Amino acid sequence: MKYGRAVKISGTGMYVPPRVVTNDELAKLMDTSDEWIQQRSGIKERRYVDDDTSPTDLAEKACLAAMEKAGVTGADIDLLVVATLSPEHFFPGNSAFLQERLGMGTAPAMDVRCQCTGFLYALNVGELFVSSGQYERVLVVGVEIHSRGVEFATRGRDVAVLFGDGAGAVLLEPATEENQGFLSMRLHAQGKHADKLWVDAPGMAHAPTMITNDMLEEGMQFPKMDGRFVFKNAVTRMPEVIREGLAESNVSIDDVDFFLFHQANMRINEFVGSQLKVPPEKTYNNIQKYGNSSAASIPICLAECVDSGKIKRGDLVAMTGFGSGFTWGTALVRF
Ligand code: COA
């Protein structure tokens, strides 16, 4: 990195709720089919929370797993950064509730709202706090509960079938090995496409009040997506930003040991992989079993790959995402 001290990922953790929801189950609620969903997205099933589970519950489990691996407790953490588009309440942000749950005393906590690229934005925030020397340990977590936000009806089927619930976390600390750390972090946004994938209401853009019965009737509280437009932008921006990160750090595609792509659609990831000529064994997808868990998807992939030994200490890992905003980015890390 061009500035500060090197930063390592000292612990990874993930959690998904136990309830498996198959495509056939969704087909009972809307006009869709297992065949359509698998063919268009690669998704076979996803996980949904039960009624007693909140975003904080999911995030806490992922955080505790990452903290255990790094050998720290809540009292040791200097800053919590939560990436989410699933607010526990309208305000304060999810980080307030999680900070309390983790026993972080009065240590600072903030939310980052960058949707499916949220984890990468939050990672960059955390990394900068450690590299600058302001903090020693920053916990970064992505968490989503989509199952309470999508519309389980034919009107909302294009979005509803794609998303699932989950959480993934990493702990950041100063690097301890030579060459360890972040080689590059590239982030982008393009707000002119904000309404191509968004939830319009409730929102303070709406006068005289943030949501009305008419708006609810119209379904403005549900996500709306121009699927083809999102697809086209994702398959362009993801390879572009990976190449940008590689160029900045002076490494080649072949130097990268492992690629983790945001899990939005298997076809997007296959397309990105083939454009960059990445061998399939250097990538990992779990969208088949979890669907798209937005800010949680990349850290869940990372935690699973670390746990299964696919990613080892010393590996050069590229993590890349694209999502609503539009936002996109990549992180290149020597693990
Ligand atoms: N089940 C069955 N049919 C569905 C459906 C569903 N769940 N959702 C949409 N359809 C229908 C559409 O209404 C359309 O019908 P029509 O031709 O009669 O109008 C038809 O299927 C084809 O829709 P289309 O949007 O052209 O399909 P697609 O090949 O683009 O695939 C997506 C749809 C959503 C899977 C795809 O566009 C996509 O993955 N986009 C990116 C989404 C994404 O990644 N979002 C998150 C970014 S973080």
XYZ file of C-alpha atoms and ligand atoms in Angstrom:
383
model
C 0.000 0.000 0.000
C 1.184 3.519 -0.673
C 0.503 4.804 2.845
C 0.791 3.812 6.512
C 1.568 0.417 8.000
C 0.549 -2.905 6.462
C -2.728 -4.432 7.674
C -3.705 -8.101 7.911
C -6.958 -9.994 8.150
C -6.384 -11.760 11.474
C -9.713 -13.582 11.706
C -12.679 -14.526 9.512
C -16.168 -15.716 10.449
C -19.557 -16.344 8.909
C -23.055 -17.338 9.905
C -26.166 -18.255 7.967
C -29.484 -19.136 9.590
C -30.362 -22.855 9.562
C -33.661 -22.586 7.644
C -33.174 -23.721 4.026
C -35.691 -22.367 1.488
C -35.741 -24.167 -1.865
C -36.801 -22.788 -5.232
C -39.814 -25.117 -5.136
C -40.953 -23.493 -1.883
C -40.853 -20.051 -3.534
C -42.764 -21.428 -6.528
C -45.697 -22.017 -4.147
C -45.791 -18.278 -3.354
C -45.298 -16.798 -6.846
C -45.261 -17.683 -10.520
C -41.713 -19.026 -10.823
C -39.944 -22.382 -11.105
C -36.836 -24.180 -9.929
C -35.761 -24.446 -13.572
C -36.104 -20.680 -14.247
C -34.223 -19.695 -11.102
C -31.369 -22.174 -11.577
C -30.982 -21.411 -15.258
C -30.915 -17.610 -14.831
C -28.981 -17.341 -11.566
C -27.501 -20.694 -10.484
C -29.402 -20.492 -7.176
C -30.814 -23.761 -5.785
C -31.715 -22.617 -2.284
C -31.133 -19.811 0.186
C -31.297 -19.327 3.978
C -33.993 -17.333 5.777
C -34.085 -16.266 9.433
C -36.895 -17.280 11.757
C -39.136 -14.653 13.345
C -36.958 -14.350 16.471
C -33.741 -13.410 14.653
C -32.508 -9.864 13.985
C -29.589 -8.554 11.900
C -27.665 -8.143 15.166
C -28.179 -11.832 15.989
C -26.736 -12.898 12.634
C -23.872 -10.405 12.738
C -22.952 -11.301 16.305
C -22.400 -14.951 15.401
C -20.184 -14.094 12.425
C -18.219 -11.580 14.537
C -17.697 -14.012 17.418
C -16.321 -16.599 14.983
C -13.847 -14.055 13.533
C -12.903 -12.793 17.002
C -12.325 -16.314 18.299
C -9.959 -17.081 15.421
C -8.016 -13.900 16.166
C -8.108 -14.570 19.933
C -9.805 -11.311 20.936
C -12.916 -10.271 22.872
C -15.253 -7.303 22.375
C -13.226 -5.244 24.851
C -10.159 -5.549 22.572
C -11.855 -4.004 19.525
C -11.188 -0.329 18.773
C -13.796 0.197 16.037
C -16.774 -1.649 14.571
C -17.820 -1.071 10.949
C -21.106 -2.651 9.833
C -21.975 -2.877 6.141
C -25.683 -3.464 5.571
C -28.788 -2.471 3.631
C -30.960 -4.233 6.225
C -31.549 -1.666 8.967
C -32.470 -3.145 12.323
C -34.430 0.084 12.884
C -34.696 3.312 10.875
C -32.066 4.786 13.211
C -29.627 4.359 14.904
C -27.635 2.121 12.598
C -27.116 -1.597 13.153
C -23.634 -0.906 14.505
C -25.105 0.618 17.696
C -26.956 -2.576 18.591
C -24.056 -4.840 17.635
C -21.505 -2.711 19.515
C -23.513 -3.216 22.705
C -24.002 -6.939 22.083
C -20.281 -7.507 21.545
C -19.377 -5.755 24.804
C -17.279 -3.041 23.190
C -17.693 -0.527 26.029
C -17.675 2.930 24.451
C -15.575 2.043 21.409
C -16.873 3.696 18.208
C -19.231 1.957 15.803
C -20.527 3.018 12.391
C -22.682 1.799 9.521
C -21.632 1.840 5.881
C -24.457 1.823 3.329
C -23.083 0.694 0.012
C -25.302 -2.330 -0.637
C -23.633 -5.275 -2.384
C -20.284 -3.446 -2.426
C -20.782 -2.502 1.227
C -18.293 -5.000 2.596
C -15.511 -3.703 0.334
C -16.225 -0.078 1.285
C -16.292 -1.042 4.990
C -13.087 -3.042 4.575
C -11.377 0.011 3.109
C -12.594 2.160 6.018
C -11.303 -0.374 8.543
C -8.030 -0.870 6.738
C -7.337 2.869 6.682
C -7.990 3.227 10.418
C -5.435 0.488 11.146
C -2.862 1.544 8.538
C -2.992 5.135 9.789
C -2.142 3.937 13.295
C -5.323 5.358 14.859
C -6.600 1.893 15.815
C -5.068 -1.554 16.383
C -8.138 -3.727 15.877
C -11.094 -3.003 13.635
C -13.971 -5.445 13.206
C -15.734 -5.297 9.827
C -18.985 -7.188 9.278
C -21.473 -7.480 6.420
C -24.975 -8.591 7.367
C -28.324 -8.846 5.605
C -31.847 -10.037 6.280
C -33.424 -9.880 2.833
C -36.239 -12.295 3.598
C -38.230 -9.562 5.362
C -37.737 -7.007 2.606
C -38.649 -8.737 -0.649
C -42.136 -9.257 -2.043
C -43.320 -12.863 -1.985
C -45.696 -12.486 -4.924
C -45.424 -12.662 -8.709
C -45.055 -8.866 -8.824
C -41.750 -9.111 -6.919
C -40.499 -12.438 -8.286
C -37.543 -11.085 -10.293
C -35.924 -9.853 -7.056
C -37.408 -12.171 -4.424
C -35.895 -15.373 -5.807
C -32.346 -13.989 -5.854
C -31.733 -12.942 -2.264
C -30.947 -14.665 1.047
C -29.924 -13.905 4.641
C -26.475 -14.164 6.266
C -23.461 -12.479 7.828
C -19.691 -12.508 7.368
C -16.958 -10.766 9.355
C -13.230 -10.056 9.405
C -10.918 -8.650 12.053
C -8.195 -6.273 10.871
C -4.894 -5.780 12.712
C -1.372 -4.594 11.856
C 0.443 -7.133 9.664
C 2.891 -9.506 11.340
C 4.474 -11.231 8.333
C 6.599 -9.774 5.584
C 4.601 -8.957 2.409
C 1.291 -9.471 4.251
C -1.399 -6.854 3.738
C -3.497 -4.845 1.287
C -1.861 -4.220 -2.065
C -4.762 -2.279 -3.501
C -8.294 -1.079 -2.723
C -10.273 0.423 -5.595
C -13.801 1.752 -5.046
C -16.265 3.386 -7.440
C -19.826 4.716 -7.518
C -22.167 5.985 -10.228
C -25.258 7.528 -8.668
C -26.969 8.231 -11.946
C -28.088 4.606 -11.903
C -29.388 4.676 -8.310
C -32.951 3.860 -9.355
C -31.937 0.807 -11.394
C -31.794 -1.193 -8.167
C -33.350 0.413 -5.137
C -36.022 0.587 -2.457
C -37.849 3.899 -2.935
C -39.685 4.143 0.384
C -39.899 4.701 3.271
C -37.678 7.715 2.707
C -37.366 11.377 3.563
C -37.624 12.226 -0.155
C -41.367 11.707 0.289
C -43.454 14.605 1.608
C -45.316 15.121 3.779
C -44.367 11.796 5.313
C -41.912 9.044 4.478
C -44.516 6.404 3.646
C -48.277 6.329 3.121
C -50.824 3.571 2.717
C -50.984 4.335 -1.020
C -47.242 3.898 -1.334
C -47.417 0.607 0.537
C -50.236 -0.506 -1.740
C -48.091 0.315 -4.756
C -45.251 -1.779 -3.295
C -42.738 1.064 -3.001
C -41.244 -0.587 0.095
C -39.999 -3.498 -2.025
C -36.759 -3.576 -4.056
C -37.105 -2.693 -7.756
C -34.474 -3.788 -10.228
C -33.742 -3.444 -13.921
C -32.155 -6.902 -14.028
C -30.675 -6.768 -17.525
C -29.164 -3.323 -16.993
C -27.650 -4.391 -13.662
C -26.282 -7.546 -15.288
C -24.634 -5.635 -18.149
C -23.016 -3.117 -15.813
C -21.795 -5.809 -13.400
C -20.034 -7.828 -16.117
C -18.320 -4.668 -17.398
C -17.376 -3.018 -14.111
C -16.096 -6.079 -12.250
C -13.314 -7.043 -14.724
C -12.526 -3.341 -15.187
C -11.962 -2.707 -11.470
C -9.964 -5.933 -11.023
C -7.638 -4.840 -13.834
C -7.366 -1.424 -12.172
C -6.359 -2.998 -8.838
C -3.842 -5.298 -10.503
C -2.298 -2.433 -12.465
C -2.015 -0.284 -9.333
C -0.163 -3.050 -7.499
C 1.862 -4.169 -10.494
C 0.699 -7.787 -10.362
C -0.817 -9.955 -13.092
C -3.949 -12.089 -13.146
C -1.693 -15.157 -12.870
C -0.100 -13.796 -9.684
C -3.483 -13.861 -7.930
C -4.027 -17.137 -6.056
C -7.765 -16.764 -5.476
C -10.667 -14.640 -6.729
C -13.757 -14.047 -4.604
C -16.647 -12.451 -6.470
C -19.806 -11.043 -4.933
C -22.536 -13.666 -5.189
C -25.290 -11.986 -7.230
C -25.614 -14.379 -10.118
C -23.573 -17.413 -11.175
C -23.768 -16.244 -14.795
C -22.233 -12.878 -13.877
C -19.336 -14.607 -12.112
C -18.757 -17.111 -14.926
C -18.734 -14.243 -17.411
C -16.271 -12.189 -15.323
C -14.049 -15.245 -14.794
C -13.962 -16.074 -18.490
C -13.256 -12.450 -19.492
C -10.232 -12.380 -17.186
C -9.254 -15.966 -18.106
C -9.333 -17.019 -14.450
C -9.132 -20.819 -14.051
C -12.354 -22.016 -12.314
C -10.299 -23.691 -9.550
C -9.123 -20.212 -8.488
C -12.694 -19.079 -7.812
C -15.393 -20.040 -5.316
C -19.169 -19.696 -5.486
C -21.757 -20.490 -2.835
C -24.707 -18.701 -4.453
C -26.178 -22.149 -5.156
C -26.899 -22.573 -1.433
C -27.186 -19.010 -0.095
C -28.445 -16.794 -2.932
C -27.326 -13.158 -2.864
C -26.661 -11.910 0.666
C -25.400 -8.461 -0.492
C -22.862 -7.028 1.981
C -22.447 -10.453 3.587
C -21.632 -12.434 0.460
C -17.898 -11.718 0.058
C -16.958 -12.187 3.748
C -19.031 -15.397 3.864
C -17.105 -16.708 0.830
C -13.816 -15.662 2.427
C -14.618 -17.369 5.736
C -15.678 -20.591 4.001
C -12.536 -20.639 1.847
C -10.278 -20.030 4.852
C -12.055 -22.736 6.874
C -11.815 -25.282 4.053
C -8.146 -24.471 3.360
C -8.778 -23.117 -0.148
C -7.256 -19.818 0.969
C -4.067 -20.052 3.007
C -1.712 -17.581 4.684
C 0.505 -15.993 2.044
C -2.087 -16.289 -0.748
C -2.859 -13.251 -2.858
C -6.650 -12.838 -2.835
C -8.765 -10.527 -5.034
C -12.259 -9.721 -3.703
C -14.607 -7.933 -6.092
C -18.207 -6.750 -5.971
C -20.866 -4.736 -7.769
C -24.220 -3.509 -6.538
C -26.896 -0.912 -6.036
C -25.802 2.719 -6.139
C -24.294 1.705 -8.505
C -21.220 0.881 -6.473
C -18.351 -1.445 -7.267
C -14.856 -2.181 -6.066
C -12.008 -4.574 -5.517
C -9.594 -5.400 -2.690
C -6.296 -7.117 -3.381
C -4.906 -8.649 -0.188
C -1.885 -10.801 0.629
C -3.574 -12.979 3.229
N -39.551 -16.563 -12.368
C -40.038 -16.699 -13.607
N -40.011 -15.731 -14.532
C -39.463 -14.557 -14.170
C -38.931 -14.351 -12.881
C -39.011 -15.407 -11.956
N -38.519 -15.313 -10.717
N -38.460 -13.104 -12.832
C -38.665 -12.526 -14.024
N -39.292 -13.416 -14.839
C -39.686 -13.243 -16.229
C -39.738 -11.802 -16.638
O -40.959 -11.249 -16.256
C -39.582 -11.905 -18.139
O -40.824 -12.234 -18.680
P -41.310 -11.615 -20.086
O -40.252 -12.015 -21.077
O -42.622 -12.253 -20.288
O -41.364 -10.137 -19.849
C -38.675 -13.115 -18.335
O -38.712 -13.840 -17.085
C -37.244 -12.778 -18.698
O -36.782 -11.800 -17.845
P -35.389 -11.142 -18.068
O -35.257 -10.054 -17.101
O -35.159 -10.846 -19.504
O -34.423 -12.356 -17.678
P -32.870 -12.326 -17.518
O -32.296 -13.367 -18.389
O -32.286 -10.956 -17.617
O -32.673 -12.790 -16.016
C -32.166 -11.843 -13.878
C -33.206 -12.049 -14.968
C -32.759 -10.965 -12.804
C -31.807 -13.200 -13.280
C -30.894 -11.212 -14.484
O -31.240 -10.083 -15.257
C -29.892 -10.806 -13.461
O -29.338 -11.643 -12.758
N -29.590 -9.522 -13.381
C -28.641 -9.038 -12.397
C -29.304 -9.049 -11.076
C -28.343 -8.795 -9.970
O -27.240 -9.253 -10.023
N -28.795 -8.078 -8.958
C -28.062 -7.828 -7.804
C -26.877 -7.007 -8.082
S -26.022 -6.818 -6.617
